[in-house]
PDB file of C-alpha atoms and ligand atoms in Angstrom:
ATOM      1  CA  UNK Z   1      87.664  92.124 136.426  1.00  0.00           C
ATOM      2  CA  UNK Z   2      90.801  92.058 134.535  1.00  0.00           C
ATOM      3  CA  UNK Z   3      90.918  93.287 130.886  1.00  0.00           C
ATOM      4  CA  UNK Z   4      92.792  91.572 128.145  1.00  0.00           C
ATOM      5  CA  UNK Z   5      93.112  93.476 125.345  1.00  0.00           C
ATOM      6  CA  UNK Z   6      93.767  91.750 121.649  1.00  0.00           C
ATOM      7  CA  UNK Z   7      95.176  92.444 118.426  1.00  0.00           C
ATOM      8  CA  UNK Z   8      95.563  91.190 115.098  1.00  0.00           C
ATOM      9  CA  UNK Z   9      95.179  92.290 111.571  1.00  0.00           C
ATOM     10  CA  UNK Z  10      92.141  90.323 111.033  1.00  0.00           C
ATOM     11  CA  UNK Z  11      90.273  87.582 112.717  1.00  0.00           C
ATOM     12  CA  UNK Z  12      93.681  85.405 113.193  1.00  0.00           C
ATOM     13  CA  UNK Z  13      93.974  86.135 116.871  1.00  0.00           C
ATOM     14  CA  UNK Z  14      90.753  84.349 118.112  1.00  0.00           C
ATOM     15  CA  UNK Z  15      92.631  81.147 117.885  1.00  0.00           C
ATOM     16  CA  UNK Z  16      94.387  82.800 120.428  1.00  0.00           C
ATOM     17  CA  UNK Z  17      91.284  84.424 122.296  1.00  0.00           C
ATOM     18  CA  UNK Z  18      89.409  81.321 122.609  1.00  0.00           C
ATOM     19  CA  UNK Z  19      92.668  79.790 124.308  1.00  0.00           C
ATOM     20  CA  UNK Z  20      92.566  82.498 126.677  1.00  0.00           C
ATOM     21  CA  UNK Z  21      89.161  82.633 127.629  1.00  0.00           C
ATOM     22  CA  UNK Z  22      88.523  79.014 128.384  1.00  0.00           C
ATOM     23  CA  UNK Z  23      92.118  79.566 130.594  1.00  0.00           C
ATOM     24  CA  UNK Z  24      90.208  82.640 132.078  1.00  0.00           C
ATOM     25  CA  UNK Z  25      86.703  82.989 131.595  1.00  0.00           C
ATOM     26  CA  UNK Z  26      86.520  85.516 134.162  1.00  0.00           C
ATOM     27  CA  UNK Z  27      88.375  88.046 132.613  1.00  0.00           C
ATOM     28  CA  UNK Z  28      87.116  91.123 130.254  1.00  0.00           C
ATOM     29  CA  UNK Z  29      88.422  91.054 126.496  1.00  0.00           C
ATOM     30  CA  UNK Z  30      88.837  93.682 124.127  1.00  0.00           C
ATOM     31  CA  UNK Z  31      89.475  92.504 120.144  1.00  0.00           C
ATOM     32  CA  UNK Z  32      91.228  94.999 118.027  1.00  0.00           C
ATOM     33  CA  UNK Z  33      91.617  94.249 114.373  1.00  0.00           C
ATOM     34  CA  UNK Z  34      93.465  96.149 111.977  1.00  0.00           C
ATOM     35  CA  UNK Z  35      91.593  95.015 108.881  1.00  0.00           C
ATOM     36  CA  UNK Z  36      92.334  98.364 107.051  1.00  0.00           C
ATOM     37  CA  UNK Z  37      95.853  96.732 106.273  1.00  0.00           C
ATOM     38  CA  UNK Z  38      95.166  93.021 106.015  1.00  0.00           C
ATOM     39  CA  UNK Z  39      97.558  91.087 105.284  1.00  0.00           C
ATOM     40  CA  UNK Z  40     100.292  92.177 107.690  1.00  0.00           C
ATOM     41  CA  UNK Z  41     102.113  89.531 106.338  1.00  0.00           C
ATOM     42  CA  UNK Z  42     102.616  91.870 102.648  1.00  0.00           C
ATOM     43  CA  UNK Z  43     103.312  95.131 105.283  1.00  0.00           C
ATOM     44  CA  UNK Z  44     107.235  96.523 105.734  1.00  0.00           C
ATOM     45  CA  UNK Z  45     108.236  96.341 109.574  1.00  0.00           C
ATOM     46  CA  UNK Z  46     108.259  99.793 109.381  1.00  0.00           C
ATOM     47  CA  UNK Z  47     104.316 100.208 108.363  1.00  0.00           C
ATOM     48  CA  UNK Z  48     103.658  97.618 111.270  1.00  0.00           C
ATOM     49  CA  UNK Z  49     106.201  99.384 113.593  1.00  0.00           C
ATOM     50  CA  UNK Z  50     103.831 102.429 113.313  1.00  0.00           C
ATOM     51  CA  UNK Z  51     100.324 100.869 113.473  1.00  0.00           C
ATOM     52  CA  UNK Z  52     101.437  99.241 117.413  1.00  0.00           C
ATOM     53  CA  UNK Z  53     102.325 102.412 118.090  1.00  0.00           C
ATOM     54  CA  UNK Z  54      99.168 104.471 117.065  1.00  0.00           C
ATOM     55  CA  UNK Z  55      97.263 101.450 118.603  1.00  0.00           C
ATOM     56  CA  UNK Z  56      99.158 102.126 121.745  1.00  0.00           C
ATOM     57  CA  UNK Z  57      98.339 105.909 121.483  1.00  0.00           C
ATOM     58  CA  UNK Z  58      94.490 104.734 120.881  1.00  0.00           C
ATOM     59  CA  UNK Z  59      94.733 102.811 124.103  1.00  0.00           C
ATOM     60  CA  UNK Z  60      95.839 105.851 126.305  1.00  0.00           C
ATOM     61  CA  UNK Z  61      93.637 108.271 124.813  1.00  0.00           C
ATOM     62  CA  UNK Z  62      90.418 106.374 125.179  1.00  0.00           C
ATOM     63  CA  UNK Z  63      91.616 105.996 128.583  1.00  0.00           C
ATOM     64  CA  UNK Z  64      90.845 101.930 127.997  1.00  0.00           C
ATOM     65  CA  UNK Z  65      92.220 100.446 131.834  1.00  0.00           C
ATOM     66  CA  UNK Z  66      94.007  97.452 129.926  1.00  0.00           C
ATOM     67  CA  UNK Z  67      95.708  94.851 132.159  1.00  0.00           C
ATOM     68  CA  UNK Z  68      97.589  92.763 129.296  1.00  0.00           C
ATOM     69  CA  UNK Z  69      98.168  93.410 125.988  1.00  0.00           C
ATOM     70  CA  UNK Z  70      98.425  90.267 123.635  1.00  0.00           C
ATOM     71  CA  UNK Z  71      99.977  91.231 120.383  1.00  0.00           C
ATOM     72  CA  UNK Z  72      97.897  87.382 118.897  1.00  0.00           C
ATOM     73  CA  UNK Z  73      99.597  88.345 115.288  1.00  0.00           C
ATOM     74  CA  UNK Z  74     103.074  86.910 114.632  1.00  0.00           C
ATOM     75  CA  UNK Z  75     104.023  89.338 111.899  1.00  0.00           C
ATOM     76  CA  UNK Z  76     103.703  91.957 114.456  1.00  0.00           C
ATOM     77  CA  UNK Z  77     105.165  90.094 117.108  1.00  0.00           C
ATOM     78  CA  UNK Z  78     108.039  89.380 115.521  1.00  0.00           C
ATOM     79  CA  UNK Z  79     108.497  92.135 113.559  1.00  0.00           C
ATOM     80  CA  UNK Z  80     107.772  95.136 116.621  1.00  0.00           C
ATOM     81  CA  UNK Z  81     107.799  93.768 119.960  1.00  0.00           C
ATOM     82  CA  UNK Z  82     110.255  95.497 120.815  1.00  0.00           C
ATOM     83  CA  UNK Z  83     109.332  99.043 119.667  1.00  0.00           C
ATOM     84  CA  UNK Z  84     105.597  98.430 120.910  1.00  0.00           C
ATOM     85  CA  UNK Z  85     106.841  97.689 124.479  1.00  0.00           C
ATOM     86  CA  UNK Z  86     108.969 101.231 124.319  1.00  0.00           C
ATOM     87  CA  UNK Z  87     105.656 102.644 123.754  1.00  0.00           C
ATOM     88  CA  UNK Z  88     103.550 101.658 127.367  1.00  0.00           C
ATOM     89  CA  UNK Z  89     104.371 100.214 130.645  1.00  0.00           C
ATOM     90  CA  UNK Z  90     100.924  97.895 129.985  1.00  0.00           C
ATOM     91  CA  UNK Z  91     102.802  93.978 130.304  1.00  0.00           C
ATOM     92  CA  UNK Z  92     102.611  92.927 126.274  1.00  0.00           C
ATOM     93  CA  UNK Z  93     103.063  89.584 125.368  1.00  0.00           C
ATOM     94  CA  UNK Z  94     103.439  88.556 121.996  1.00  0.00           C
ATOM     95  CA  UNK Z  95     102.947  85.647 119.746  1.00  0.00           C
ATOM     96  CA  UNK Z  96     105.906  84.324 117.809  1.00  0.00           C
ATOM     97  CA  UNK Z  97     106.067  80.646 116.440  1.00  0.00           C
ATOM     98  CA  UNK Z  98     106.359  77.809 118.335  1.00  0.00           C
ATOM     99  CA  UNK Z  99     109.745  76.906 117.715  1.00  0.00           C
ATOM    100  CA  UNK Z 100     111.079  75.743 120.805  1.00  0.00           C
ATOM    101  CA  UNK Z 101     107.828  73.138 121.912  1.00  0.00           C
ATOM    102  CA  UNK Z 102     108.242  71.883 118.067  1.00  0.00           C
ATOM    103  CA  UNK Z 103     111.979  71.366 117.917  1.00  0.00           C
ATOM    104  CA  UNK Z 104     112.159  69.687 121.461  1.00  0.00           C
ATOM    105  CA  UNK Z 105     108.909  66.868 120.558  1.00  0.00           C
ATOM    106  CA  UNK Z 106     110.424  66.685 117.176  1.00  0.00           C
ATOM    107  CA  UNK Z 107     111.383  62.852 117.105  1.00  0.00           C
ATOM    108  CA  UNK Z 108     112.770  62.939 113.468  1.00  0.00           C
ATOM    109  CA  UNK Z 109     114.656  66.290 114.269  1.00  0.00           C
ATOM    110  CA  UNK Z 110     113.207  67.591 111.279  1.00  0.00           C
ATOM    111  CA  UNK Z 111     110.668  70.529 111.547  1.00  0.00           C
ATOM    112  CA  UNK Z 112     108.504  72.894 109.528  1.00  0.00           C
ATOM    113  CA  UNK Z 113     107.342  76.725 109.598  1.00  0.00           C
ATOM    114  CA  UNK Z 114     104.273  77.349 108.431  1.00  0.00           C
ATOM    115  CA  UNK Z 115     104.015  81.865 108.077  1.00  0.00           C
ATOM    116  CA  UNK Z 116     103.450  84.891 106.671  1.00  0.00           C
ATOM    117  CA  UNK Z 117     105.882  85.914 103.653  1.00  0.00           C
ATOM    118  CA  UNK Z 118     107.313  88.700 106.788  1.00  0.00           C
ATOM    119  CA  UNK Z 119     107.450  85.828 109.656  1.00  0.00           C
ATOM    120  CA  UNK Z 120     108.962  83.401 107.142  1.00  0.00           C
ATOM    121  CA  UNK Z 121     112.194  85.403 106.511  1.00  0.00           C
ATOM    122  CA  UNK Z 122     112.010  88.326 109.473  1.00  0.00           C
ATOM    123  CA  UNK Z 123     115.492  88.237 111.876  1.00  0.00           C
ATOM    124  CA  UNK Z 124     113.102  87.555 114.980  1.00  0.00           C
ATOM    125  CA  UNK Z 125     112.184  83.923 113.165  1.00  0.00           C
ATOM    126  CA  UNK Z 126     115.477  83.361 112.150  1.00  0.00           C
ATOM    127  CA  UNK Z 127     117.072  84.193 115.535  1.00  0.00           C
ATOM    128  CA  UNK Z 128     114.245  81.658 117.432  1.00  0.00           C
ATOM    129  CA  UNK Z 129     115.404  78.980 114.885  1.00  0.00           C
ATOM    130  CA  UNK Z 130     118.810  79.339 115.485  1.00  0.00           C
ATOM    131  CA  UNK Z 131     118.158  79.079 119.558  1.00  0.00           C
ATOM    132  CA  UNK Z 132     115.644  76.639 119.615  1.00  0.00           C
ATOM    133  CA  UNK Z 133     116.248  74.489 116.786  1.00  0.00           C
ATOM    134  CA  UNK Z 134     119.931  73.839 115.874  1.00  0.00           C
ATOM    135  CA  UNK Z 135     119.538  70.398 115.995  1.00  0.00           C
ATOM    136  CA  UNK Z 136     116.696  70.412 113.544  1.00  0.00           C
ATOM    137  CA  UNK Z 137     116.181  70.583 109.681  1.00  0.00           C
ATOM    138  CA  UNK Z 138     113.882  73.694 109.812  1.00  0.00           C
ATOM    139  CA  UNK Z 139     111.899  73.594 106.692  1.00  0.00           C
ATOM    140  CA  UNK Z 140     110.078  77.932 105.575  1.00  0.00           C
ATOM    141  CA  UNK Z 141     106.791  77.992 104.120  1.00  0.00           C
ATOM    142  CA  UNK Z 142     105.328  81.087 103.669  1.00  0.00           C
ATOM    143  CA  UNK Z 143     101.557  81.877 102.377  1.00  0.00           C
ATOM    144  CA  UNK Z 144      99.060  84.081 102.186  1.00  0.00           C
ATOM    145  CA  UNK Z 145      96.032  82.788 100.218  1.00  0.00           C
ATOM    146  CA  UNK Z 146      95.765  80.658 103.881  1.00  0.00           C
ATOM    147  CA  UNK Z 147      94.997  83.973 105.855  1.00  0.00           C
ATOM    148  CA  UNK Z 148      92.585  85.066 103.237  1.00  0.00           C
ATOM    149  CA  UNK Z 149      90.847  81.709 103.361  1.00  0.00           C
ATOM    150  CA  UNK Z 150      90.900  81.248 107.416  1.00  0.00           C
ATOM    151  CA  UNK Z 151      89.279  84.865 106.857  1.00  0.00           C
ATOM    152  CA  UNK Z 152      86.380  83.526 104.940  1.00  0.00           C
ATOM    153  CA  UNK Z 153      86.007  80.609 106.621  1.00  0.00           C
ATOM    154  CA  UNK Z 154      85.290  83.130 109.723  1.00  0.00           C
ATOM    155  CA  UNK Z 155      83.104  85.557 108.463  1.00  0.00           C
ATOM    156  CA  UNK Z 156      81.137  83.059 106.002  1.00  0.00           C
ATOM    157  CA  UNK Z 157      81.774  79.750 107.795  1.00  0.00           C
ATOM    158  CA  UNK Z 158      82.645  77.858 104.153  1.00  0.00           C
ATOM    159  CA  UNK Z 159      85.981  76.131 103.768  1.00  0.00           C
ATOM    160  CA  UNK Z 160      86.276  77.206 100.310  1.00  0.00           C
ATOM    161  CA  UNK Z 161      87.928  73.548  99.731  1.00  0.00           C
ATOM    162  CA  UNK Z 162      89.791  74.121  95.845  1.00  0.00           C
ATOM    163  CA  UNK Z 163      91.644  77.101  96.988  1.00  0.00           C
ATOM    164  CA  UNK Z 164      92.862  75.429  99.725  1.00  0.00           C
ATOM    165  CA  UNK Z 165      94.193  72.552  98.269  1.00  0.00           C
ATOM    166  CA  UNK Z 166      95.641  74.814  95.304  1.00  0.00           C
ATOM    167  CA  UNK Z 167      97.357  76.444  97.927  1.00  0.00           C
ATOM    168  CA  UNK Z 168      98.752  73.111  99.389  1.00  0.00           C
ATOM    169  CA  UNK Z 169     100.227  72.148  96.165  1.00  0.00           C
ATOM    170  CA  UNK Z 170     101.843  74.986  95.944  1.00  0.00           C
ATOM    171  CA  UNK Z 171     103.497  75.079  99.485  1.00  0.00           C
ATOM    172  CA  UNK Z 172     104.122  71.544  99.091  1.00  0.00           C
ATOM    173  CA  UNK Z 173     104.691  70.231 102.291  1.00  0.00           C
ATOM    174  CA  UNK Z 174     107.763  67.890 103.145  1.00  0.00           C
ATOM    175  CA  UNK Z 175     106.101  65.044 104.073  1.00  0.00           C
ATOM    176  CA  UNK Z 176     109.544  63.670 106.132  1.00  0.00           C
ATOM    177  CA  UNK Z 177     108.670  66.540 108.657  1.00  0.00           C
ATOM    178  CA  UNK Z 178     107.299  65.484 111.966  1.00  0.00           C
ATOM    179  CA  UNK Z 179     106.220  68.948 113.161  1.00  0.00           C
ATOM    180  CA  UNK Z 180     104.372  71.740 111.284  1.00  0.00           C
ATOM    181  CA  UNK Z 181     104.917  75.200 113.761  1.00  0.00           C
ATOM    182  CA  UNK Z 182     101.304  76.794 112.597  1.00  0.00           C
ATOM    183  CA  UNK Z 183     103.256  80.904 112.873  1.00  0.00           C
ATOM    184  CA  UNK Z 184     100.443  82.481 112.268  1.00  0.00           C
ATOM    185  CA  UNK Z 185      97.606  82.978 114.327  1.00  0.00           C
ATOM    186  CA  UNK Z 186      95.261  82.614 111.749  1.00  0.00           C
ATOM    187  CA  UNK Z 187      96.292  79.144 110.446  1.00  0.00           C
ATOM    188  CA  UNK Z 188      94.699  77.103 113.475  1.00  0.00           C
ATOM    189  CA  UNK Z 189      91.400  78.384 112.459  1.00  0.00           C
ATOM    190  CA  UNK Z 190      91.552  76.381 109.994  1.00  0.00           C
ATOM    191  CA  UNK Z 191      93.918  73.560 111.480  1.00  0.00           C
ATOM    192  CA  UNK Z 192      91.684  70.550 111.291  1.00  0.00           C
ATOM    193  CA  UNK Z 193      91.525  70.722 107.177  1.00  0.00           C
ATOM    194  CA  UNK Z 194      95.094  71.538 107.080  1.00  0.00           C
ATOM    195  CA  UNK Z 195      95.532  68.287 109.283  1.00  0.00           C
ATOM    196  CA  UNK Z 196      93.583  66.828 106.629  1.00  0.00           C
ATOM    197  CA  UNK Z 197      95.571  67.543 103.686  1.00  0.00           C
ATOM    198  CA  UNK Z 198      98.866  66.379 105.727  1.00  0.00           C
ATOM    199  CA  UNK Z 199     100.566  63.410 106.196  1.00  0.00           C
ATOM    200  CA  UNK Z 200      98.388  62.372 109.837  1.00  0.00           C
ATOM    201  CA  UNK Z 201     101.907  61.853 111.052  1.00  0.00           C
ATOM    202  CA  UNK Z 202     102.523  65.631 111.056  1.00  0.00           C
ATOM    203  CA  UNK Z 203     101.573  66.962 114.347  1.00  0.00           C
ATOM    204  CA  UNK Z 204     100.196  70.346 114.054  1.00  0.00           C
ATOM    205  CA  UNK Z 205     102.035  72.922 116.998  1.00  0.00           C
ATOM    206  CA  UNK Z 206     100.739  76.647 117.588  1.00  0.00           C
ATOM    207  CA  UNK Z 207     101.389  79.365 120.739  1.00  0.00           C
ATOM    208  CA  UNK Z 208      97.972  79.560 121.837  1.00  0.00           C
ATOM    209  CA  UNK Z 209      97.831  77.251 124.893  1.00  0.00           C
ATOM    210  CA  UNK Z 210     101.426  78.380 126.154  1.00  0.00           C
ATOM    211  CA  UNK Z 211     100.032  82.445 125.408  1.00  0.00           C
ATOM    212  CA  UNK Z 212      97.207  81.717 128.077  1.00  0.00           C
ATOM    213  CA  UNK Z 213      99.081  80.667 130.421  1.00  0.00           C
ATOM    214  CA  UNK Z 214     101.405  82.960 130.651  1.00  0.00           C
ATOM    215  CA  UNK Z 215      98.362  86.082 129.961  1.00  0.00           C
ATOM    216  CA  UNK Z 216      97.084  84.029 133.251  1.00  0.00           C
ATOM    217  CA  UNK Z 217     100.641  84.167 135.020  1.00  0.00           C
ATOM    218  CA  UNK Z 218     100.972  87.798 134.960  1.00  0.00           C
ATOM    219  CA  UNK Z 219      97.344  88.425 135.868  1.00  0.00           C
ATOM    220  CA  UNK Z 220      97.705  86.352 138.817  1.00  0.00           C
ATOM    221  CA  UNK Z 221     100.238  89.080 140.233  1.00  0.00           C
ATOM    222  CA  UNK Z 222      96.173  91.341 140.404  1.00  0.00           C
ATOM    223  CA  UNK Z 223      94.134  89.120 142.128  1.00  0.00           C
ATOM    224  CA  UNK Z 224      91.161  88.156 139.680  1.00  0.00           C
ATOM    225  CA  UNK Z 225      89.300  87.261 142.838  1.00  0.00           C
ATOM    226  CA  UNK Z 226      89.392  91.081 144.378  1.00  0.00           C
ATOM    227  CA  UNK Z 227      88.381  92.842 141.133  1.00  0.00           C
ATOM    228  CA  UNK Z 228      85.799  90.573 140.617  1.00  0.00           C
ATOM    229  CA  UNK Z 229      84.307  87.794 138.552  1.00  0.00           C
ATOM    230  CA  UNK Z 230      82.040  87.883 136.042  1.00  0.00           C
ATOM    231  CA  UNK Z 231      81.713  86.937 132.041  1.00  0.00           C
ATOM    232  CA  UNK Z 232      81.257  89.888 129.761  1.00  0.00           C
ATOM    233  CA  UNK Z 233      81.399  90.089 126.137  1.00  0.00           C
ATOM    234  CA  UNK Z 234      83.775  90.654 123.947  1.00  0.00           C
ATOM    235  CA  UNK Z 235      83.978  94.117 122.862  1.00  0.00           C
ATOM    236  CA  UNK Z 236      84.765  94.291 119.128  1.00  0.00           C
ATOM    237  CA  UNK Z 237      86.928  96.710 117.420  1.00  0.00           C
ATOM    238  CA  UNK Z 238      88.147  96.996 113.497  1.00  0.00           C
ATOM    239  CA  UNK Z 239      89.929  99.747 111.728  1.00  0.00           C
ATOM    240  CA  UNK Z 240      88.349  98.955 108.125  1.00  0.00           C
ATOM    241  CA  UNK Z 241      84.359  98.547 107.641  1.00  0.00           C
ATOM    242  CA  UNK Z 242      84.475  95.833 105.165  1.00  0.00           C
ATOM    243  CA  UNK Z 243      82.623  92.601 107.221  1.00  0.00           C
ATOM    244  CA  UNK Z 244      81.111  95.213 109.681  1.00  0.00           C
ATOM    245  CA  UNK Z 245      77.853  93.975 108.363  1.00  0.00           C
ATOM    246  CA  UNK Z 246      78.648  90.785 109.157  1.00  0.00           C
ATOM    247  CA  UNK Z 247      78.409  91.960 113.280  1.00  0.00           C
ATOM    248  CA  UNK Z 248      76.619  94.619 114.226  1.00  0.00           C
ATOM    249  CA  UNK Z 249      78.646  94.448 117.901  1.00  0.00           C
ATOM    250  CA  UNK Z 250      81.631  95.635 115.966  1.00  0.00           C
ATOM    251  CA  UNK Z 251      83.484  99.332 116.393  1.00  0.00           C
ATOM    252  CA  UNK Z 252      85.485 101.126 113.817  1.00  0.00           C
ATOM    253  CA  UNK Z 253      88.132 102.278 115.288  1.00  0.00           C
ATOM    254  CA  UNK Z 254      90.965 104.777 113.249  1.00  0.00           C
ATOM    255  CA  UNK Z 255      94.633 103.874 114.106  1.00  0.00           C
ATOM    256  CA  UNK Z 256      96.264 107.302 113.293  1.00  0.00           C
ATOM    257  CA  UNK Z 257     100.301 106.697 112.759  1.00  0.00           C
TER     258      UNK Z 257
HETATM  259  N1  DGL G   1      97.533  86.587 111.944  1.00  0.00           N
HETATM  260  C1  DGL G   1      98.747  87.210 111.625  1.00  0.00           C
HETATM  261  C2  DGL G   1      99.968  86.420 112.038  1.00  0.00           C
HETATM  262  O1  DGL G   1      99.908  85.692 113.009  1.00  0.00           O
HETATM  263  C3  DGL G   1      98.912  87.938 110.328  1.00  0.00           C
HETATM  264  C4  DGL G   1      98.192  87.503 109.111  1.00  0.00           C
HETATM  265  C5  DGL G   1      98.302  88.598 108.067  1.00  0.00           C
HETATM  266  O2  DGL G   1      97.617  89.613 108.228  1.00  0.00           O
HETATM  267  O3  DGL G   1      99.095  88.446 107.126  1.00  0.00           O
HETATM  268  O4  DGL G   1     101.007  86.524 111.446  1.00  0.00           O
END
């Protein structure tokens, strides 16, 4: 059975996760969260840098046989990709916003980012735009107050419905736009009442449908049929024990840098 292992700060990448395991529901998955330092999008690249690499180390010393790694956190994609794949010969594949699908469906040729404060102005973003979207008016929006209320809508399943829309006002959302990139996994967790709140002729765009597929690609180069098939759980990991409570299937793991 192959094993996908993946990481976020927080709860963010199991937008991603779900993605993956209705693409391959035969596959084993690991969750790491690095809750200790949540938000990622406050960190330095330097601070996140470091935490891929001690989560690296943590993978080779448990001796964890990890197929794929899916870094499901754009901050960290975008900010240490690079370094983290220096670090292991495990395939990684990262998360970074959807740019390119968004600027090529983009009717109007006018576009928005939705990120972290480190996505929204990190050279990896600003090099995608300048690829993928030339030919688009790429509007920034950074936030947040929207990871810390996707995280409460996780663990305590309530929108909490002022804050968002506080937050909303603030961001202020060109309504002209005709694609919103979602760049950061934990913004489609709470997609639907962001759709809500937008003009309905926004379309909403994130990675994790193109992130399966190409987790599936490179795991189709190991034969899922050979190593057999069969659904386990999801084993939990977290770095921080604030929510433990909240799961009693969840490990704390310590991410020494
Ligand atoms: N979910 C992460 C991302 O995609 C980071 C959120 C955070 O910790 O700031 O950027």
């Amino acid at each position: 059975m192959p094993h996908v292992l993946v990481f976020d700060s927080g709860i963010g990448g199991t937008s991603v996760l779900s993605h993956l395991q209705s693409t391959m529901p035969q596959a084993q998955y690991s969750y790491v969260m690095d809750n200790e330092l949540l938000p990622y999008g406050l960190q330095s690249q330097e601070i996140i840098k470091s935490r891929l690499v001690a989560l690296l180390h943590w993978i080779k010393q448990t001796e964890k046989s990890v197929d794929v790694i899916v870094i499901a956190c754009n901050t960290a994609s975008t900010y240490a990709l690079a370094t983290a794949r220096q670090h292991t010969d495990i395939p990684i594949v990262g998360v970074v916003p959807a740019i390119k699908p968004a600027a090529s469906s983009s009717e109007k040729k006018h576009i928005g980012l939705l990120a972290t404060p480190a996505t929204s102005k990190n050279t990896y973003t600003a090099n995608l735009i300048s690829s993928f979207a030339n030919d688009c008016q790429v509007e920034i929006y950074h936030s947040t107050q929207l990871v810390s209320i996707a995280e409460h809508y996780y663990w305590y399943e309530e929108l909490q419905i002022e804050r968002l829309k506080t937050e909303l006002e603030r961001i202020n959302i060109c309504p002209e736009i005709d694609r919103l990139v979602l760049g950061c996994t934990h913004f489609p967790i709470i997609g639907e009442h962001l759709q809500q709140y937008l003009s309905q002729k926004i379309t909403l765009i994130d990675s994790g449908e193109a992130i399966a597929r190409r987790v599936k690609h490179i795991l189709s180069t190991c034969s899922l049929e050979e190593r057999g098939i069969g659904l386990g759980p999801v084993h939990w990991y977290a770095t921080a024990p604030d929510k433990l409570e909240k799961s009693v299937n969840i490990n704390l793991l310590k991410l020494v840098n």
